Amino acid sequence: MEEHCELRRWDELIPETLALIFRNLSLQDKLTVIPSVCKSWRRVVREPYCKQEIEIEGFSWRWRLETLHRLLQMLLIRSSGLLHTLSVCVLHNEQSFSLIADHAKSLRTLKIPESKISDSIVEQVAPRKISDSIVEQVAPRLSTLSYLDVSHCKNIGAPALELGSTVSY
Amino acid sequence: MSSSSTTTTTTRLLMLKASDGVTFEVEEAVATKLGAINNMVEEEGSEDLICLPNVNGKFLGMVLEWCKKHANNNTNSDKGNDEVNKWWDKEFVMDLDQNTLYHLLMAADYLSGTELVDLLTEKVASMIRGKKVEEIRETFKIKSDFLPGQEEEIRKKNSWAFE
């Protein structure tokens, strides 16, 4: 067997290939485990192309509002505008929604099902619900969007869904 | 059932040459599943021998074996084929040792075999999932290159989100 077959440096695998491996891991693994393994893995997992797809769906309910917002902020900034798919189940406030829109240059798929907040939480933390007005306000910034999932968002009505002819529901 | 890759009537054969000189004669329909070969055929035509200086015979053979299997499974357009492919994929990656997995992934990536790359990267991910940092290093024979205090600092950095 050739000599090069003896060498298999997983820390020296080309960054794009490492990114493809990391794509299959959970957000928690990508943020808390992979960066501690070695410098090259850390570098790759921090690259914007590792943040093209962000999925915090399914377990975002467990985060407190500020934590989720802070997490979103960190991930969105690191994506450097390359983000094309974002899933966040139960988005709590319009501030987070606006934040997404600010980093949505390449966003094609946005899934924010069940984004609703109870009256008591609204009174405590947000002046308004994620409602028609906020969606109308940010819609022009979501011009690249081709898939939007706002299922079970009870506070979003028909006017907000008229984002543009290209958006499918 | 209009097509069949098992008959030789209309199938063109391509000759692929690996870095160590090993050659493979493969049906064009099978080889062009690989993006890199498809591009070469489209750009240069398929008359000549296609040289692949970055893949050796062992791994090129394995990539082509995977392509052939999938091409054969897909000739019948039954819906059961997805299941067959899945089952076969599972078998294919099950017994791969780490060295083979590494080189096969590099080969599949170089040849732009997207589906195979997906399969192999998922296999590697499954070897990472659920493990602690030290266990991952041990599995992949990676040495920590952080300074003593740096590692702890990195560990703490994003943990706030999951506490």
XYZ file of C-alpha atoms in Angstrom:
332
model
C 0.000 0.000 0.000
C 1.293 3.471 -0.738
C 2.739 5.533 1.995
C 0.031 8.186 1.883
C -2.507 5.595 2.940
C -0.844 5.466 6.309
C -1.558 9.095 6.924
C -5.055 10.051 7.833
C -5.049 13.351 9.521
C -8.624 14.164 10.388
C -7.489 17.525 11.686
C -5.980 18.322 8.301
C -8.913 17.319 6.141
C -9.802 20.153 3.796
C -12.100 22.684 5.504
C -14.949 22.235 3.021
C -15.052 18.497 3.668
C -14.894 18.966 7.422
C -17.767 21.422 7.095
C -19.802 18.725 5.330
C -19.200 16.383 8.257
C -20.094 18.996 10.860
C -23.287 19.849 8.958
C -24.711 16.553 10.228
C -24.143 17.403 13.876
C -26.445 19.115 16.323
C -26.081 22.791 17.087
C -24.941 21.881 20.583
C -22.131 19.666 19.271
C -21.096 22.359 16.814
C -20.961 25.052 19.461
C -19.685 23.238 22.534
C -17.800 20.108 21.447
C -16.191 20.593 18.029
C -14.433 23.909 18.827
C -12.561 22.243 21.708
C -11.156 19.331 19.712
C -8.361 21.156 17.887
C -7.603 24.490 16.258
C -8.446 23.434 12.714
C -11.853 22.014 13.664
C -12.550 25.151 15.635
C -11.616 27.325 12.680
C -13.881 25.379 10.324
C -16.910 25.327 12.588
C -16.648 29.103 12.992
C -16.552 29.759 9.261
C -19.598 31.439 7.741
C -20.106 28.518 5.351
C -20.719 26.362 8.411
C -23.600 28.669 9.278
C -25.549 28.471 6.046
C -28.134 26.240 7.645
C -29.207 26.872 11.196
C -31.732 24.652 12.875
C -32.816 25.403 16.395
C -36.208 23.933 15.746
C -37.542 21.323 18.119
C -35.754 22.365 21.235
C -35.872 26.158 21.113
C -38.778 26.041 23.533
C -36.389 25.179 26.283
C -34.433 28.395 25.981
C -35.269 31.497 27.829
C -36.143 34.400 25.635
C -32.888 36.293 26.111
C -30.803 33.172 25.605
C -32.509 32.341 22.329
C -32.126 35.901 21.124
C -28.461 35.975 22.075
C -27.852 32.620 20.396
C -29.605 33.779 17.239
C -27.593 36.968 17.260
C -24.298 35.103 17.527
C -25.169 32.633 14.780
C -26.559 35.260 12.434
C -23.520 37.505 12.777
C -21.186 34.570 12.159
C -23.118 33.573 9.053
C -21.941 36.815 7.391
C -25.030 36.992 5.229
C -24.527 33.477 3.805
C -27.400 31.965 5.783
C -29.885 30.306 3.424
C -31.985 28.154 5.761
C -33.198 28.989 9.228
C -35.545 26.994 11.423
C -36.537 28.325 14.796
C -39.524 26.777 16.433
C -41.335 29.237 18.656
C -39.771 32.587 18.005
C -40.505 34.709 21.006
C -40.323 38.310 20.026
C -40.339 40.716 17.153
C -36.834 41.828 17.983
C -35.582 38.371 17.038
C -37.633 38.441 13.865
C -36.187 41.786 12.904
C -32.695 40.498 13.658
C -33.245 37.606 11.249
C -34.362 40.031 8.566
C -31.201 42.082 9.047
C -29.077 39.064 8.172
C -31.318 37.624 5.483
C -29.407 38.645 2.378
C -29.288 35.057 1.144
C -32.150 33.577 3.140
C -34.275 31.245 1.045
C -36.032 29.123 3.643
C -37.419 30.468 6.880
C -39.345 28.250 9.243
C -40.706 29.864 12.360
C -43.709 27.702 13.225
C -45.642 28.231 16.415
C -44.138 31.673 16.878
C -46.628 33.054 19.318
C -46.384 34.516 22.727
C -48.876 34.520 25.525
C -50.372 37.747 26.762
C -48.530 37.654 30.022
C -45.155 37.274 28.313
C -46.052 40.020 25.868
C -46.684 42.392 28.700
C -43.438 41.473 30.370
C -40.994 41.517 27.517
C -42.353 42.718 24.241
C -44.506 45.676 23.388
C -46.195 43.852 20.541
C -46.656 40.307 19.336
C -45.104 39.002 16.156
C -47.930 40.423 14.240
C -48.904 41.715 10.838
C -47.244 45.067 11.279
C -43.794 43.711 12.051
C -43.937 41.212 9.199
C -44.924 43.979 6.812
C -42.097 46.074 8.063
C -39.389 43.484 7.465
C -40.829 41.811 4.381
C -38.850 43.954 1.909
C -35.672 42.714 3.575
C -36.690 39.104 2.965
C -36.662 39.473 -0.784
C -34.731 36.260 -1.504
C -37.143 34.075 0.453
C -38.842 31.269 -1.449
C -40.172 29.146 1.419
C -41.809 30.465 4.533
C -43.339 28.350 7.265
C -45.422 30.350 9.709
C -47.768 27.524 10.589
C -49.545 27.845 13.928
C -48.474 31.471 14.312
C -51.787 32.620 15.610
C -50.924 36.291 15.574
C -49.970 36.416 11.936
C -52.828 37.149 9.605
C -53.418 37.294 5.885
C -52.011 40.803 5.261
C -48.613 39.761 6.566
C -48.510 36.787 4.272
C -48.702 38.921 1.180
C -44.944 39.252 1.256
C -44.424 38.844 -2.407
C -45.396 36.684 -5.310
C -42.414 34.342 -4.951
C -43.121 33.239 -1.417
C -44.881 29.920 -1.005
C -46.708 28.895 2.111
C -39.323 0.333 -17.925
C -37.744 1.958 -20.929
C -34.073 1.733 -20.084
C -31.757 -0.985 -19.002
C -28.102 -0.528 -18.215
C -27.407 -4.227 -18.284
C -27.747 -4.537 -22.061
C -24.771 -3.523 -24.128
C -26.631 -2.303 -27.179
C -26.520 1.421 -26.462
C -24.152 1.620 -23.507
C -20.862 3.386 -24.027
C -17.900 2.388 -21.958
C -15.389 4.756 -20.438
C -11.871 3.913 -19.409
C -10.764 5.423 -16.109
C -7.164 5.345 -14.961
C -6.263 5.745 -11.290
C -3.073 7.316 -9.897
C -1.375 3.929 -9.557
C -2.114 2.979 -13.145
C -5.045 0.664 -12.388
C -7.717 1.044 -15.048
C -11.463 0.532 -14.896
C -13.866 0.098 -17.747
C -17.180 1.570 -16.703
C -20.466 2.290 -18.373
C -20.761 5.962 -19.157
C -24.114 6.183 -17.396
C -22.512 4.895 -14.207
C -19.318 6.974 -14.330
C -21.108 10.223 -15.118
C -22.959 9.933 -11.819
C -19.731 11.432 -10.565
C -19.820 15.169 -11.207
C -16.112 15.432 -11.984
C -16.261 12.698 -14.637
C -19.454 14.091 -16.083
C -17.703 17.457 -16.538
C -14.687 15.846 -18.184
C -16.917 13.919 -20.577
C -18.895 17.030 -21.452
C -15.807 19.167 -21.946
C -13.438 16.741 -23.594
C -15.632 13.988 -24.922
C -15.394 10.413 -23.797
C -13.151 8.976 -26.493
C -9.921 9.140 -24.545
C -8.773 7.514 -21.422
C -9.749 9.561 -18.375
C -6.825 9.944 -15.972
C -7.547 10.563 -12.315
C -4.207 11.410 -10.711
C -5.656 12.110 -7.260
C -7.342 8.761 -6.596
C -5.679 5.396 -6.352
C -7.119 2.182 -7.696
C -8.400 0.824 -4.415
C -10.574 3.818 -3.636
C -11.611 4.546 -7.215
C -12.763 0.929 -7.359
C -14.843 1.383 -4.236
C -16.411 4.616 -5.473
C -17.298 2.942 -8.771
C -18.695 -0.085 -6.963
C -21.035 2.239 -5.078
C -22.033 4.052 -8.278
C -22.730 0.774 -10.077
C -24.863 -0.548 -7.279
C -26.940 2.584 -7.166
C -27.258 2.720 -10.941
C -28.444 -0.905 -11.015
C -30.861 -0.384 -8.168
C -32.279 2.636 -9.907
C -32.881 1.055 -13.303
C -36.173 -0.291 -12.083
C -38.304 2.643 -11.111
C -40.002 0.786 -8.273
C -40.492 2.746 -5.137
C -38.832 -0.026 -3.171
C -35.459 1.000 -4.590
C -34.961 3.728 -2.040
C -35.188 1.088 0.633
C -32.784 -1.175 -1.243
C -30.297 1.667 -1.654
C -30.571 2.574 2.008
C -30.021 -0.977 3.084
C -27.077 -1.349 0.740
C -25.560 1.978 1.850
C -25.780 0.847 5.448
C -23.894 -2.320 4.617
C -21.382 -0.371 2.551
C -20.319 1.950 5.379
C -20.759 -0.488 8.248
C -17.403 -2.222 8.095
C -15.257 0.590 6.744
C -12.162 1.077 8.825
C -11.198 4.647 9.572
C -8.329 4.723 7.118
C -10.515 3.534 4.265
C -13.298 5.893 5.285
C -10.898 8.826 5.188
C -9.482 8.084 1.754
C -12.831 7.083 0.329
C -14.283 10.395 1.480
C -11.410 12.275 -0.142
C -11.905 10.294 -3.350
C -15.675 10.795 -3.415
C -15.209 14.495 -2.747
C -12.595 14.851 -5.492
C -14.858 13.023 -7.937
C -17.882 15.117 -6.864
C -19.937 12.089 -5.939
C -22.372 14.153 -3.918
C -24.587 11.339 -2.657
C -21.630 9.209 -1.634
C -20.043 12.208 0.105
C -23.315 12.681 2.010
C -23.281 9.040 3.049
C -19.656 9.114 4.184
C -19.817 12.446 5.990
C -22.848 11.170 7.893
C -20.859 8.070 8.812
C -18.047 10.254 10.185
C -20.580 12.437 12.015
C -22.039 9.326 13.622
C -18.579 8.593 15.019
C -18.482 12.074 16.594
C -22.051 12.280 17.878
C -22.561 11.748 21.596
C -18.843 11.708 22.352
C -16.877 13.930 24.667
C -13.978 15.992 23.340
C -11.356 13.559 24.672
C -13.190 10.596 23.171
C -13.325 12.307 19.793
C -9.598 13.018 19.912
C -8.955 9.405 20.784
C -11.225 8.104 18.025
C -9.621 10.247 15.334
C -6.089 10.309 16.783
C -6.089 14.073 17.061
C -3.718 15.844 19.425
C -4.901 18.963 21.161
C -2.941 21.949 19.891
C -4.413 24.439 22.341
C -2.490 26.143 25.094
C -3.379 24.806 28.553
C -5.782 27.569 29.624
C -7.159 28.159 26.136
C -9.037 24.884 25.961
C -11.019 25.515 29.123
C -11.823 29.021 27.920
C -13.171 27.689 24.611
C -15.220 25.050 26.402
C -16.908 27.670 28.493
C -17.473 30.089 25.654
C -20.691 28.760 24.167
C -21.887 26.611 27.020
C -24.207 29.388 28.274
C -26.665 28.536 25.521
C -27.138 24.966 26.680
C -27.109 25.259 30.444
